[in-house]
């Protein structure tokens, strides 16, 4: 990354952290009258497993039918790489950028950016900027340009249920000791009620109801449950009673089990009463929910839900981010909408995001800047799953849009041609 | 196995099946006035996983503190091997055995003896015997000789819960589709009620209540919950309300989850809403429960418990055995009790067994003989678990006892010296 940034014409260096290092780059010769823009992205990727479901090896990219398939190509390598190509193109053609540029590419986004807040605090003076733009994020649909105006927060929790000291024969002992798998199932089942609501006490406290105006706006978006089910292959939508699919994705919090395991999971049969069972949970959060408070409520619930005869143990580690909301008056909001309209010839939609980008909160708290998400990934590109892909045409559209956005931020927008809505 | 039996002096051959072959051996020159005894055992073992919990490699036996540690040493390699040593000792010293002997060692006991019933039917004429004695089974305690007079039956069922067509990002989609892990947890949790009873409709139908006399007998056995918890390392006993630990282990049926898995189970975090979740179940059965009927009841329950938005799928395969009860008048019952008393100098206990030996049912149905369990394994030897072991002294005690038992069955018991009880 450092070499790529240097080749593009930025001064660059590695910023060590207690985990994977971050990469910093800068070009600050646009002049004091030009804004300073901090560009964010991440070079790390999710684990590629399960490997057997990939059509090509996950780290040997294949191009077919206008798609590049590889782990990380959509989240976040291609969206990040195209920004570097734009910086280089400016510096190699005009010999300058329209703005003062700072770049921060991290290596721990997929594990909750655990060490980045400390780094940003340590480097706060150097990272000072007028606004942040993220190459991570992703558009809602391949058919409609969009600006993401909200994202859900996150808290994560891994725990184990311990029963006997070692695995026992389930014929000999079954029925006489609590099976940690039974206990785990009961605990997980207790997290939701029959209406799909989270049953953790206090979980929904402090969340403002959705306005009728907002909900009406959502209903005008080009989205149908039918198409969504076709895309995901699920048999039916399912979730918190009283909310639409988009509301459930963007505006309502969740408790989600990401992994659960215990006992014998290989081929054939093994009649074991296992010593342990495990689960990994994440909560998606909305404005009004403080991640640490939610984690504490969840821990309390899990303790109360643990039946006699087994013991609960929480894995160490925090992984938390508040929900995100792009302010109406953000300095890049109007420019972003205009550039998308110019590149795509369509009025962009303003949409929510179910996922989380923890670093946005740190930029807000430490640097005092809000972040615009300006990624050319799309929500259907199998991120975090086998056969992650990125559309080749979006490499070009993304470069085009970033060239225009930096220009608009530095040189100003041309006279306004239309108004974004959605 | 064939070579070992031939070296001992038996005529031996491999009997192929559609799965792992069985091994047959015979020595039939004791004379028509002597009984024919069919000896059963199995050479296959459980999978050794999880490997990291073994103190020595599971297939490189280690001897320490009077114990041999290796996968399969207790279930059923040592108990089987010592019978072959006894056959050889008779033939090499006296030149004869006290009984006509047939030996059947199978290779699929740990996967439910799937192909053995067909083999026994096919070879029924050749396997004809007056009684069967099993080298598989195991004694209840290292401190008290015992005869096992009952065993629970078995039925097994593996199933999957399918949601979206592939793994999805849990941030983007969480809350809008049913997570197969949530559905699986709810399904598993529905199998038991809050009193630890199996909640499958009709599950307990046809089971006779335990007699007060039987229950009183159990209470006289040298067993305490406190010692049991010390041995297993569990925090508390737990099971069907209204029954003692031994009743729960020996006389009450169960539904047990042996394995459960789905989503991301590696190190760290992966925010996935998985496409599938899986579970392996076994039921332990008691007299009055027909395995195929119980499996059907369980399937019906699972179907009813499956929430909308996911799809249930049963894995192929049956794995079933009825519960076992040693008849009072079995021709080897009195001899067995006497031999144990002579070898150990203690009146043997009559005990139940929580586990299942599916072949006992086949011997009853096809050959018309009941089986005495005469194994020198003990219930605390970590069978089906890491660090399975066998006590070295029991190799000698077992050989001693088998020599005496075959003698008693062929030559008759000496005048009775005592009466077994317990």
PDB file of C-alpha atoms in Angstrom, chain B residues 1-12 23 77 80-85 87-88 91-92 105:
ATOM      1  CA  UNK B   1      -8.209 -60.266  13.552  1.00  0.00           C
ATOM      2  CA  UNK B   2      -8.379 -63.357  11.307  1.00  0.00           C
ATOM      3  CA  UNK B   3      -4.671 -64.003  11.857  1.00  0.00           C
ATOM      4  CA  UNK B   4      -5.033 -63.590  15.622  1.00  0.00           C
ATOM      5  CA  UNK B   5      -7.939 -66.037  15.754  1.00  0.00           C
ATOM      6  CA  UNK B   6      -6.057 -68.542  13.554  1.00  0.00           C
ATOM      7  CA  UNK B   7      -2.987 -68.273  15.796  1.00  0.00           C
ATOM      8  CA  UNK B   8      -5.223 -68.950  18.801  1.00  0.00           C
ATOM      9  CA  UNK B   9      -6.350 -72.146  17.081  1.00  0.00           C
ATOM     10  CA  UNK B  10      -9.727 -71.201  15.609  1.00  0.00           C
ATOM     11  CA  UNK B  11     -10.692 -71.549  11.969  1.00  0.00           C
ATOM     12  CA  UNK B  12     -11.327 -67.992  10.859  1.00  0.00           C
ATOM     13  CA  UNK B  23     -14.636 -61.458  11.219  1.00  0.00           C
ATOM     14  CA  UNK B  77     -10.261 -53.580  21.819  1.00  0.00           C
ATOM     15  CA  UNK B  80     -12.192 -58.283  22.800  1.00  0.00           C
ATOM     16  CA  UNK B  81      -8.496 -59.128  22.712  1.00  0.00           C
ATOM     17  CA  UNK B  82      -8.536 -60.855  26.094  1.00  0.00           C
ATOM     18  CA  UNK B  83     -11.184 -63.323  24.868  1.00  0.00           C
ATOM     19  CA  UNK B  84      -8.892 -64.335  21.998  1.00  0.00           C
ATOM     20  CA  UNK B  85      -6.061 -64.843  24.506  1.00  0.00           C
ATOM     21  CA  UNK B  87      -9.310 -69.193  23.498  1.00  0.00           C
ATOM     22  CA  UNK B  88      -5.616 -69.596  22.647  1.00  0.00           C
ATOM     23  CA  UNK B  91      -6.249 -74.727  22.994  1.00  0.00           C
ATOM     24  CA  UNK B  92      -2.507 -74.485  23.663  1.00  0.00           C
ATOM     25  CA  UNK B 105     -16.298 -59.546  15.627  1.00  0.00           C
TER      26      UNK B 105
END
